[in-house]
Amino acid sequence: DTGVSQDPRHKITKRGQNVTFRCDPISEHNRLYWYRQTLGQGPEFLTYFQNEAQLEKSRLLSDRFSAERPKGSFSTLEIQRTEQGDSAMYLCASSSGLAGGRNEQFFGPGTRLTVL
Amino acid sequence: EDKVVQSPLSLVVHEGDTVTLNCSYEVTNFRSLLWYKQEKKAPTFLFMLTSSGIEKKSGRLSSILDKKELFSILNITATQTGDSAVYLCGYSGAGSYQLTFGKGTKLSVIP
């Protein structure tokens, strides 16, 4: 399967703990995105990488959230001192970055976070 | 404020019916509008539209964009139970690659 993969698929944690999620994009896709989705809402943009550079960050991304893509391949999203409001599905997507502005983003299966 | 408004929010139809889902958006520098299908998992890409009046077709699904009136529609003909899902509409603006999504339309197709 050469689609976007995410790990873990589910995470249950206690409030105040730190969690880290991993995303492996489609190979050769140089753009990688993180979104958060809660029940009844569409995905909300968190951050975007082109290769290893983090080029966009949402105002939603508090200082407890940090994302990295150190070698321009996989990415990690860390949430420090989790709060119950962080409970959501965290989606990763990638796109090829073709010239001409095409932006077909392909999503991974998501990591469902539950903060108790 | 909502920059993407989808309607209806939910819809129940019988197999074989034709449905039209609506998406209106507000963006100053439009680049593209995308439709996704989301079952109990991640969104699956359906269409990307960048030009007005160009209808995209894939089997029973089709979509068209009106850049002047800032809306798009997704049509599904001869619906099947497998079409039951949430359909998401999102746009990207010039200078940004993030997608801004609406809340989606939940379609339920009953036998």
Coordinates of N, CA and C in Angstrom, one line a residue:
Chain A
D1 N 0.8 -1.2 0.0 CA 0.0 0.0 0.0 C 0.9 1.2 0.0
T2 N 0.7 2.1 -1.0 CA 1.6 3.3 -1.1 C 0.9 4.5 -0.7
G3 N -0.2 4.4 0.1 CA -0.9 5.6 0.5 C -0.3 6.2 1.7
V4 N -0.9 7.2 2.3 CA -0.5 7.9 3.5 C -0.7 7.0 4.7
S5 N 0.2 6.8 5.5 CA 0.0 6.0 6.7 C 0.3 6.8 8.0
Q6 N -0.5 6.4 9.0 CA -0.4 7.1 10.3 C -0.3 6.1 11.4
D7 N 0.5 6.5 12.4 CA 0.6 5.6 13.6 C 0.7 6.4 14.9
P8 N 0.0 6.1 16.0 CA -0.9 4.9 16.0 C -2.2 5.3 15.4
R9 N -3.1 4.4 15.3 CA -4.5 4.6 14.8 C -5.4 5.2 15.9
H10 N -5.1 4.7 17.1 CA -5.8 5.2 18.3 C -4.9 5.4 19.4
K11 N -5.2 6.5 20.2 CA -4.4 6.8 21.4 C -5.3 7.3 22.5
I12 N -5.2 6.6 23.6 CA -5.9 7.1 24.8 C -4.9 7.5 25.8
T13 N -5.1 8.7 26.4 CA -4.1 9.3 27.3 C -4.8 10.0 28.4
K14 N -4.1 10.2 29.5 CA -4.6 11.0 30.6 C -4.2 12.5 30.4
R15 N -5.1 13.3 30.8 CA -4.9 14.8 30.8 C -3.5 15.1 31.4
G16 N -2.8 15.9 30.7 CA -1.5 16.3 31.2 C -0.3 15.6 30.6
Q17 N -0.6 14.4 30.0 CA 0.5 13.6 29.3 C 0.8 14.2 28.0
N18 N 2.0 13.8 27.5 CA 2.4 14.2 26.2 C 2.2 13.0 25.2
V19 N 1.8 13.4 24.0 CA 1.6 12.3 23.0 C 2.3 12.7 21.7
T20 N 2.7 11.7 20.9 CA 3.4 12.0 19.6 C 2.8 11.1 18.6
F21 N 2.4 11.7 17.4 CA 1.9 10.9 16.3 C 2.8 11.0 15.1
R22 N 2.8 9.9 14.3 CA 3.7 9.9 13.2 C 2.9 9.8 11.9
C23 N 3.4 10.4 10.8 CA 2.7 10.3 9.5 C 3.8 10.0 8.5
D24 N 3.6 9.0 7.6 CA 4.4 8.7 6.5 C 3.6 9.1 5.2
P25 N 4.1 10.1 4.5 CA 3.3 10.5 3.3 C 3.5 9.5 2.1
I26 N 2.8 9.8 1.1 CA 3.0 9.0 -0.2 C 4.4 9.4 -0.6
S27 N 5.1 8.3 -1.0 CA 6.6 8.6 -1.4 C 6.6 9.5 -2.5
E28 N 7.6 10.4 -2.5 CA 7.9 11.4 -3.5 C 6.9 12.6 -3.4
H29 N 6.0 12.6 -2.4 CA 5.2 13.8 -2.2 C 6.0 14.7 -1.3
N30 N 6.2 16.0 -1.8 CA 7.0 16.9 -1.0 C 6.2 17.8 0.0
R31 N 4.9 17.7 -0.1 CA 4.1 18.5 0.7 C 3.3 17.6 1.7
L32 N 3.3 18.1 3.0 CA 2.7 17.3 4.0 C 1.9 18.2 4.9
Y33 N 0.7 17.8 5.3 CA -0.2 18.6 6.0 C -0.7 17.9 7.3
W34 N -1.0 18.6 8.3 CA -1.7 18.1 9.5 C -3.1 18.8 9.6
Y35 N -4.1 18.1 9.9 CA -5.4 18.6 10.2 C -6.0 17.9 11.4
R36 N -7.0 18.6 12.0 CA -7.7 18.1 13.2 C -9.2 18.1 12.8
Q37 N -9.8 17.0 13.2 CA -11.3 16.9 12.9 C -12.0 16.4 14.1
T38 N -13.0 17.2 14.5 CA -13.9 16.8 15.6 C -15.3 16.4 15.0
L39 N -16.1 15.8 15.8 CA -17.4 15.2 15.4 C -18.2 16.3 14.8
G40 N -18.7 16.0 13.6 CA -19.7 17.0 12.9 C -19.0 18.2 12.3
Q41 N -17.7 18.2 12.2 CA -17.0 19.3 11.6 C -16.1 18.7 10.5
G42 N -15.8 19.6 9.5 CA -14.8 19.3 8.5 C -13.4 19.3 9.1
P43 N -12.4 18.8 8.5 CA -11.0 18.9 9.0 C -10.6 20.4 9.1
E44 N -9.9 20.7 10.2 CA -9.3 22.0 10.4 C -7.8 22.0 10.2
F45 N -7.3 22.9 9.4 CA -5.9 22.9 9.1 C -5.1 23.3 10.3
L46 N -4.0 22.5 10.5 CA -3.0 22.8 11.6 C -1.7 23.4 11.1
T47 N -1.1 22.6 10.2 CA 0.2 23.0 9.7 C 0.6 22.4 8.4
Y48 N 1.6 22.9 7.7 CA 2.0 22.4 6.4 C 3.5 22.5 6.3
F49 N 4.0 21.4 5.7 CA 5.5 21.4 5.4 C 5.7 21.2 3.9
Q50 N 6.7 21.9 3.4 CA 7.2 21.6 2.0 C 8.6 21.1 2.2
N51 N 8.8 19.9 1.9 CA 10.0 19.2 2.3 C 10.2 19.3 3.8
E52 N 11.3 19.7 4.3 CA 11.5 19.8 5.7 C 11.1 21.1 6.3
A53 N 10.7 22.1 5.5 CA 10.4 23.4 6.0 C 8.9 23.5 6.4
Q54 N 8.7 24.0 7.6 CA 7.3 24.2 8.0 C 6.9 25.6 7.5
L55 N 6.0 25.7 6.6 CA 5.7 27.0 5.9 C 4.5 27.7 6.4
E56 N 3.5 26.9 6.9 CA 2.3 27.5 7.4 C 1.9 26.9 8.7
K57 N 1.4 27.7 9.6 CA 0.9 27.2 10.9 C -0.4 28.0 11.2
S58 N -1.4 27.2 11.6 CA -2.7 27.8 11.9 C -2.6 28.5 13.3
R59 N -3.5 29.5 13.4 CA -3.7 30.1 14.7 C -4.2 29.1 15.8
L60 N -4.8 28.1 15.3 CA -5.3 27.0 16.2 C -4.2 26.3 16.9
L61 N -3.0 26.3 16.3 CA -1.9 25.6 16.8 C -1.3 26.3 18.0
S62 N -1.7 25.9 19.2 CA -1.1 26.5 20.4 C 0.3 26.1 20.6
D63 N 0.9 26.7 21.6 CA 2.3 26.4 21.8 C 2.5 25.0 22.4
R64 N 1.4 24.3 22.7 CA 1.6 22.9 23.2 C 1.7 22.0 22.0
F65 N 1.5 22.5 20.8 CA 1.6 21.6 19.6 C 2.9 21.9 18.9
S66 N 3.6 20.9 18.5 CA 4.8 21.1 17.7 C 4.8 20.0 16.6
A67 N 5.3 20.3 15.5 CA 5.4 19.4 14.4 C 6.7 19.5 13.7
E68 N 7.2 18.4 13.3 CA 8.5 18.3 12.6 C 8.5 17.4 11.4
R69 N 9.4 17.7 10.5 CA 9.6 16.8 9.3 C 11.1 16.9 9.0
P70 N 11.9 16.2 9.8 CA 13.3 16.5 9.8 C 14.0 16.2 8.5
K71 N 13.6 15.2 7.8 CA 14.4 14.8 6.6 C 13.5 14.9 5.4
G72 N 12.4 15.6 5.6 CA 11.5 15.9 4.4 C 10.7 14.6 4.0
S73 N 10.7 13.6 4.9 CA 9.9 12.4 4.6 C 8.8 12.3 5.6
F74 N 8.9 11.5 6.6 CA 7.9 11.3 7.6 C 7.8 12.6 8.5
S75 N 6.7 12.7 9.2 CA 6.5 13.9 10.1 C 6.0 13.4 11.4
T76 N 6.2 14.2 12.4 CA 5.7 13.9 13.8 C 4.9 15.1 14.3
L77 N 3.8 14.8 15.0 CA 3.1 15.9 15.6 C 3.0 15.6 17.1
E78 N 3.5 16.5 17.9 CA 3.5 16.2 19.4 C 2.6 17.2 20.0
I79 N 1.9 16.7 21.0 CA 1.0 17.5 21.8 C 1.5 17.4 23.3
Q80 N 1.9 18.5 23.9 CA 2.3 18.5 25.2 C 1.2 18.8 26.2
R81 N 1.2 18.3 27.4 CA 0.3 18.6 28.4 C -1.1 18.6 27.9
T82 N -1.5 17.4 27.4 CA -2.8 17.3 26.7 C -4.0 17.7 27.6
E83 N -5.0 18.2 26.9 CA -6.2 18.7 27.5 C -7.4 17.9 26.9
Q84 N -8.5 17.8 27.6 CA -9.6 17.1 27.1 C -10.1 17.7 25.8
G85 N -9.9 19.0 25.6 CA -10.3 19.6 24.3 C -9.4 19.2 23.1
D86 N -8.3 18.5 23.4 CA -7.5 18.0 22.3 C -8.0 16.7 21.7
S87 N -9.0 16.1 22.3 CA -9.6 14.9 21.8 C -10.2 15.2 20.4
A88 N -9.7 14.4 19.5 CA -10.1 14.6 18.1 C -9.5 13.6 17.2
M89 N -9.8 13.6 15.9 CA -9.1 12.8 14.9 C -8.0 13.7 14.3
Y90 N -6.8 13.2 14.3 CA -5.7 14.0 13.7 C -5.3 13.3 12.4
L91 N -5.5 14.1 11.3 CA -5.4 13.6 10.0 C -4.1 14.2 9.4
C92 N -3.4 13.3 8.6 CA -2.3 13.8 7.9 C -2.6 13.6 6.4
A93 N -2.1 14.5 5.6 CA -2.3 14.5 4.2 C -1.0 14.8 3.4
S94 N -0.9 14.4 2.2 CA 0.2 14.8 1.4 C -0.2 15.1 0.0
S95 N 0.6 15.9 -0.7 CA 0.4 16.2 -2.1 C 1.7 16.3 -2.8
S96 N 1.6 16.2 -4.1 CA 2.9 16.1 -4.8 C 3.6 17.4 -5.1
G97 N 2.9 18.5 -5.0 CA 3.6 19.8 -5.2 C 3.9 20.0 -6.7
L98 N 3.0 19.5 -7.6 CA 3.3 19.8 -9.0 C 3.2 21.3 -9.3
A99 N 3.9 21.7 -10.3 CA 3.8 23.1 -10.8 C 2.4 23.3 -11.3
G100 N 1.9 24.5 -11.3 CA 0.6 24.9 -11.8 C -0.4 25.0 -10.7
G101 N 0.0 24.7 -9.4 CA -0.9 25.0 -8.3 C -1.8 23.8 -8.0
R102 N -1.7 22.6 -8.6 CA -2.6 21.6 -8.2 C -2.3 21.2 -6.7
N103 N -3.4 20.9 -6.1 CA -3.3 20.7 -4.6 C -4.2 19.5 -4.2
E104 N -4.1 18.5 -4.9 CA -4.9 17.3 -4.5 C -4.2 16.7 -3.3
Q105 N -4.9 16.8 -2.2 CA -4.3 16.2 -1.0 C -4.9 14.9 -0.7
F106 N -4.1 13.9 -0.4 CA -4.5 12.6 -0.1 C -4.3 12.3 1.4
F107 N -5.4 11.9 2.0 CA -5.4 11.8 3.5 C -5.0 10.4 3.9
G108 N -4.4 10.3 5.1 CA -4.1 9.1 5.8 C -5.4 8.7 6.6
P109 N -5.3 7.5 7.3 CA -6.4 7.0 8.1 C -6.7 7.7 9.4
G110 N -5.8 8.6 9.8 CA -6.0 9.4 11.0 C -5.5 8.7 12.3
T111 N -5.3 9.5 13.3 CA -5.0 9.0 14.6 C -6.1 9.6 15.5
R112 N -6.9 8.7 16.1 CA -8.0 9.2 17.0 C -7.4 9.3 18.4
L113 N -7.4 10.5 18.9 CA -6.9 10.8 20.3 C -8.1 11.0 21.2
T114 N -8.0 10.3 22.3 CA -9.0 10.5 23.4 C -8.2 10.9 24.7
V115 N -8.5 12.0 25.2 CA -7.9 12.5 26.4 C -8.9 12.4 27.6
L116 N -8.5 11.6 28.6 CA -9.4 11.3 29.7 C -9.2 12.3 30.8
Chain B
E1 N -16.2 32.8 11.6 CA -17.2 32.8 10.6 C -16.9 31.7 9.6
D2 N -18.0 31.2 9.1 CA -17.9 30.1 8.1 C -17.5 30.7 6.7
K3 N -16.4 30.1 6.2 CA -16.0 30.5 4.9 C -16.5 29.6 3.8
V4 N -16.8 28.4 4.2 CA -17.4 27.4 3.4 C -18.7 26.9 4.0
V5 N -19.8 27.0 3.2 CA -21.1 26.6 3.7 C -21.6 25.5 2.8
Q6 N -21.9 24.4 3.4 CA -22.4 23.3 2.6 C -23.9 23.1 3.0
S7 N -24.7 22.7 2.0 CA -26.1 22.4 2.3 C -26.6 21.3 1.3
P8 N -27.5 20.5 1.8 CA -28.0 20.5 3.2 C -26.9 19.9 4.1
L9 N -27.1 20.0 5.4 CA -26.2 19.3 6.3 C -26.4 17.8 6.3
S10 N -27.6 17.4 6.1 CA -27.9 15.9 6.0 C -29.0 15.7 5.0
L11 N -29.0 14.5 4.5 CA -30.0 14.2 3.4 C -30.2 12.7 3.4
V12 N -31.5 12.3 3.4 CA -31.8 10.9 3.3 C -32.5 10.6 2.0
V13 N -32.1 9.7 1.2 CA -32.7 9.4 -0.1 C -32.8 7.9 -0.2
H14 N -33.6 7.5 -1.2 CA -33.7 6.1 -1.5 C -32.8 5.7 -2.7
E15 N -32.4 4.5 -2.7 CA -31.5 4.0 -3.8 C -32.2 4.4 -5.1
G16 N -31.3 4.8 -6.1 CA -31.8 5.2 -7.4 C -32.1 6.6 -7.5
D17 N -32.3 7.4 -6.4 CA -32.5 8.8 -6.5 C -31.3 9.5 -7.0
T18 N -31.5 10.8 -7.5 CA -30.4 11.7 -7.8 C -30.3 12.8 -6.8
V19 N -29.1 13.1 -6.3 CA -29.0 14.1 -5.3 C -28.0 15.2 -5.8
T20 N -28.2 16.4 -5.3 CA -27.4 17.5 -5.5 C -26.9 18.1 -4.2
L21 N -25.6 18.2 -4.0 CA -25.1 18.7 -2.8 C -24.4 20.1 -3.2
N22 N -24.6 21.1 -2.3 CA -24.2 22.4 -2.5 C -23.0 22.9 -1.7
C23 N -22.2 23.7 -2.2 CA -21.1 24.3 -1.5 C -20.9 25.7 -2.0
S24 N -21.0 26.6 -1.0 CA -20.7 28.0 -1.3 C -19.5 28.5 -0.5
Y25 N -18.7 29.4 -1.0 CA -17.4 29.7 -0.3 C -17.2 31.2 -0.5
E26 N -16.3 31.7 0.5 CA -15.8 33.0 0.4 C -14.3 33.0 0.5
V27 N -13.7 33.5 -0.5 CA -12.2 33.6 -0.5 C -11.8 34.7 -1.4
T28 N -10.8 35.4 -1.1 CA -10.5 36.6 -1.9 C -9.6 36.2 -3.1
N29 N -8.7 35.3 -2.9 CA -7.9 34.8 -4.0 C -8.0 33.3 -4.2
F30 N -8.9 32.9 -5.0 CA -9.3 31.5 -5.1 C -8.3 30.8 -6.0
R31 N -8.0 29.6 -5.5 CA -7.1 28.7 -6.3 C -7.8 27.5 -6.9
S32 N -8.4 26.8 -5.9 CA -9.1 25.5 -6.3 C -10.2 25.1 -5.3
L33 N -11.1 24.3 -5.8 CA -12.1 23.8 -4.9 C -12.1 22.3 -5.0
L34 N -12.1 21.6 -3.9 CA -12.0 20.1 -3.9 C -13.2 19.5 -3.2
W35 N -13.6 18.4 -3.7 CA -14.6 17.5 -3.0 C -14.0 16.2 -2.5
Y36 N -14.4 15.8 -1.3 CA -14.0 14.6 -0.8 C -15.2 13.8 -0.3
K37 N -15.0 12.5 -0.2 CA -16.0 11.6 0.4 C -15.4 11.0 1.6
Q38 N -16.1 11.1 2.7 CA -15.6 10.5 4.0 C -16.6 9.5 4.6
E39 N -16.2 8.3 4.6 CA -17.0 7.3 5.3 C -16.4 7.2 6.7
K40 N -16.4 6.1 7.4 CA -15.9 6.1 8.8 C -14.4 6.0 8.8
K41 N -13.8 6.9 8.1 CA -12.3 6.9 8.0 C -11.9 8.2 7.3
A42 N -10.7 8.2 6.7 CA -10.2 9.5 6.2 C -10.9 9.9 4.9
P43 N -10.9 11.2 4.6 CA -11.5 11.7 3.4 C -10.8 11.1 2.2
T44 N -11.6 10.7 1.2 CA -11.1 10.2 -0.1 C -11.4 11.2 -1.2
F45 N -10.3 11.6 -1.9 CA -10.4 12.6 -2.9 C -11.4 12.2 -4.0
L46 N -12.2 13.2 -4.4 CA -13.2 13.0 -5.6 C -12.8 13.9 -6.7
F47 N -12.9 15.2 -6.6 CA -12.7 16.1 -7.7 C -11.9 17.3 -7.2
M48 N -11.1 17.9 -8.1 CA -10.6 19.3 -7.9 C -11.0 20.1 -9.1
L49 N -11.6 21.3 -8.8 CA -12.1 22.2 -9.8 C -11.3 23.5 -9.7
T50 N -10.9 24.0 -10.8 CA -10.2 25.3 -10.8 C -10.8 26.3 -11.7
S51 N -11.6 25.9 -12.7 CA -12.2 26.8 -13.7 C -13.7 26.7 -13.7
S52 N -14.3 27.8 -13.9 CA -15.8 27.9 -13.9 C -16.3 27.1 -15.1
G53 N -17.4 26.5 -14.9 CA -18.1 25.8 -16.0 C -17.6 24.5 -16.4
I54 N -16.5 24.1 -15.9 CA -15.9 22.9 -16.3 C -16.5 21.8 -15.4
E55 N -17.2 20.8 -16.0 CA -17.8 19.8 -15.2 C -16.9 18.6 -15.2
K56 N -16.6 18.1 -14.0 CA -15.8 16.9 -13.8 C -16.8 15.8 -13.7
K57 N -16.5 14.6 -14.3 CA -17.3 13.5 -14.2 C -16.5 12.2 -13.8
S58 N -17.1 11.4 -13.0 CA -16.5 10.1 -12.7 C -17.6 9.2 -12.4
G59 N -18.0 8.4 -13.4 CA -19.1 7.5 -13.2 C -20.4 8.2 -12.9
R60 N -21.0 7.9 -11.8 CA -22.3 8.5 -11.5 C -22.1 9.9 -10.8
L61 N -20.9 10.3 -10.5 CA -20.6 11.5 -9.8 C -20.2 12.6 -10.8
S62 N -20.6 13.8 -10.6 CA -20.2 14.9 -11.4 C -20.2 16.2 -10.5
S63 N -19.4 17.2 -10.9 CA -19.3 18.4 -10.2 C -19.0 19.5 -11.1
I64 N -19.5 20.7 -10.7 CA -19.3 21.9 -11.5 C -19.0 23.1 -10.6
L65 N -18.3 24.0 -11.1 CA -17.9 25.2 -10.3 C -18.3 26.5 -11.0
D66 N -18.8 27.4 -10.2 CA -19.2 28.7 -10.7 C -18.4 29.7 -9.9
K67 N -17.3 30.2 -10.5 CA -16.4 31.1 -9.8 C -17.0 32.5 -9.6
K68 N -17.9 32.9 -10.5 CA -18.5 34.2 -10.4 C -19.4 34.2 -9.2
E69 N -20.2 33.2 -9.0 CA -21.2 33.1 -7.9 C -20.6 32.4 -6.7
L70 N -19.4 31.9 -6.8 CA -18.7 31.3 -5.6 C -19.4 30.1 -5.1
F71 N -19.8 29.2 -6.0 CA -20.4 28.0 -5.4 C -20.0 26.8 -6.4
S72 N -20.2 25.6 -5.8 CA -20.0 24.4 -6.6 C -21.1 23.4 -6.2
I73 N -21.4 22.5 -7.1 CA -22.4 21.5 -6.8 C -21.8 20.1 -7.1
L74 N -22.2 19.1 -6.3 CA -21.8 17.7 -6.6 C -23.1 17.0 -6.8
N75 N -23.2 16.3 -8.0 CA -24.3 15.5 -8.3 C -24.0 14.1 -8.2
I76 N -24.9 13.3 -7.7 CA -24.8 11.8 -7.7 C -26.1 11.3 -8.3
T77 N -25.9 10.6 -9.4 CA -27.1 10.0 -10.0 C -27.2 8.5 -9.6
A78 N -28.4 8.0 -9.7 CA -28.7 6.5 -9.4 C -28.0 6.1 -8.2
T79 N -28.3 6.8 -7.1 CA -27.5 6.6 -5.8 C -27.6 5.1 -5.4
Q80 N -26.6 4.7 -4.7 CA -26.5 3.3 -4.1 C -26.2 3.4 -2.7
T81 N -26.4 2.4 -1.9 CA -26.1 2.4 -0.5 C -24.7 2.7 -0.2
G82 N -23.8 2.3 -1.1 CA -22.4 2.6 -0.9 C -22.0 4.1 -1.0
D83 N -23.0 4.9 -1.5 CA -22.7 6.3 -1.6 C -22.9 7.0 -0.2
S84 N -23.5 6.3 0.7 CA -23.7 6.8 2.1 C -22.4 7.2 2.7
A85 N -22.3 8.5 3.0 CA -21.0 9.1 3.5 C -21.2 10.5 3.8
V86 N -20.2 11.2 4.4 CA -20.2 12.6 4.5 C -19.4 13.1 3.3
Y87 N -19.9 14.1 2.6 CA -19.3 14.7 1.5 C -18.7 16.1 1.9
L88 N -17.4 16.3 1.8 CA -16.8 17.5 2.2 C -16.4 18.3 1.0
C89 N -16.5 19.6 1.2 CA -16.1 20.6 0.2 C -15.1 21.5 0.8
G90 N -14.0 21.7 0.1 CA -12.9 22.6 0.7 C -12.3 23.4 -0.4
Y91 N -11.8 24.5 -0.1 CA -11.1 25.4 -1.1 C -9.6 25.7 -0.6
S92 N -8.8 26.0 -1.6 CA -7.5 26.6 -1.2 C -7.4 27.9 -1.9
G93 N -6.7 28.9 -1.3 CA -6.6 30.2 -1.8 C -5.2 30.4 -2.4
A94 N -5.0 31.3 -3.2 CA -3.7 31.6 -3.8 C -2.7 32.0 -2.7
G95 N -1.5 31.5 -2.7 CA -0.5 31.8 -1.7 C -0.6 30.9 -0.5
S96 N -1.5 30.0 -0.5 CA -1.6 29.0 0.6 C -2.0 27.7 0.1
Y97 N -1.5 26.6 0.7 CA -1.8 25.3 0.3 C -2.8 24.6 1.3
Q98 N -3.1 25.3 2.3 CA -4.1 24.7 3.3 C -5.4 24.6 2.6
L99 N -6.2 23.6 3.0 CA -7.6 23.5 2.6 C -8.5 24.0 3.7
T100 N -9.5 24.7 3.4 CA -10.5 25.2 4.4 C -11.8 24.4 4.0
F101 N -12.3 23.6 4.9 CA -13.4 22.8 4.7 C -14.7 23.3 5.3
G102 N -15.8 22.9 4.7 CA -17.1 23.1 5.3 C -17.4 22.0 6.3
K103 N -18.6 22.0 6.9 CA -18.9 20.9 7.8 C -19.3 19.6 7.2
G104 N -19.6 19.7 5.9 CA -19.9 18.5 5.2 C -21.4 18.2 5.1
T105 N -21.8 17.4 4.1 CA -23.2 17.0 4.0 C -23.2 15.5 4.2
K106 N -24.0 15.1 5.2 CA -24.1 13.6 5.5 C -25.3 13.1 4.6
L107 N -24.9 12.2 3.7 CA -25.8 11.5 2.8 C -26.1 10.1 3.3
S108 N -27.4 9.8 3.4 CA -27.8 8.4 3.8 C -28.6 7.9 2.6
V109 N -28.2 6.8 2.1 CA -29.0 6.2 1.0 C -29.6 4.9 1.5
I110 N -30.9 4.8 1.5 CA -31.6 3.6 2.1 C -32.1 2.8 1.0
P111 N -32.1 1.4 1.2 CA -32.6 0.5 0.1 C -34.0 0.7 -0.2

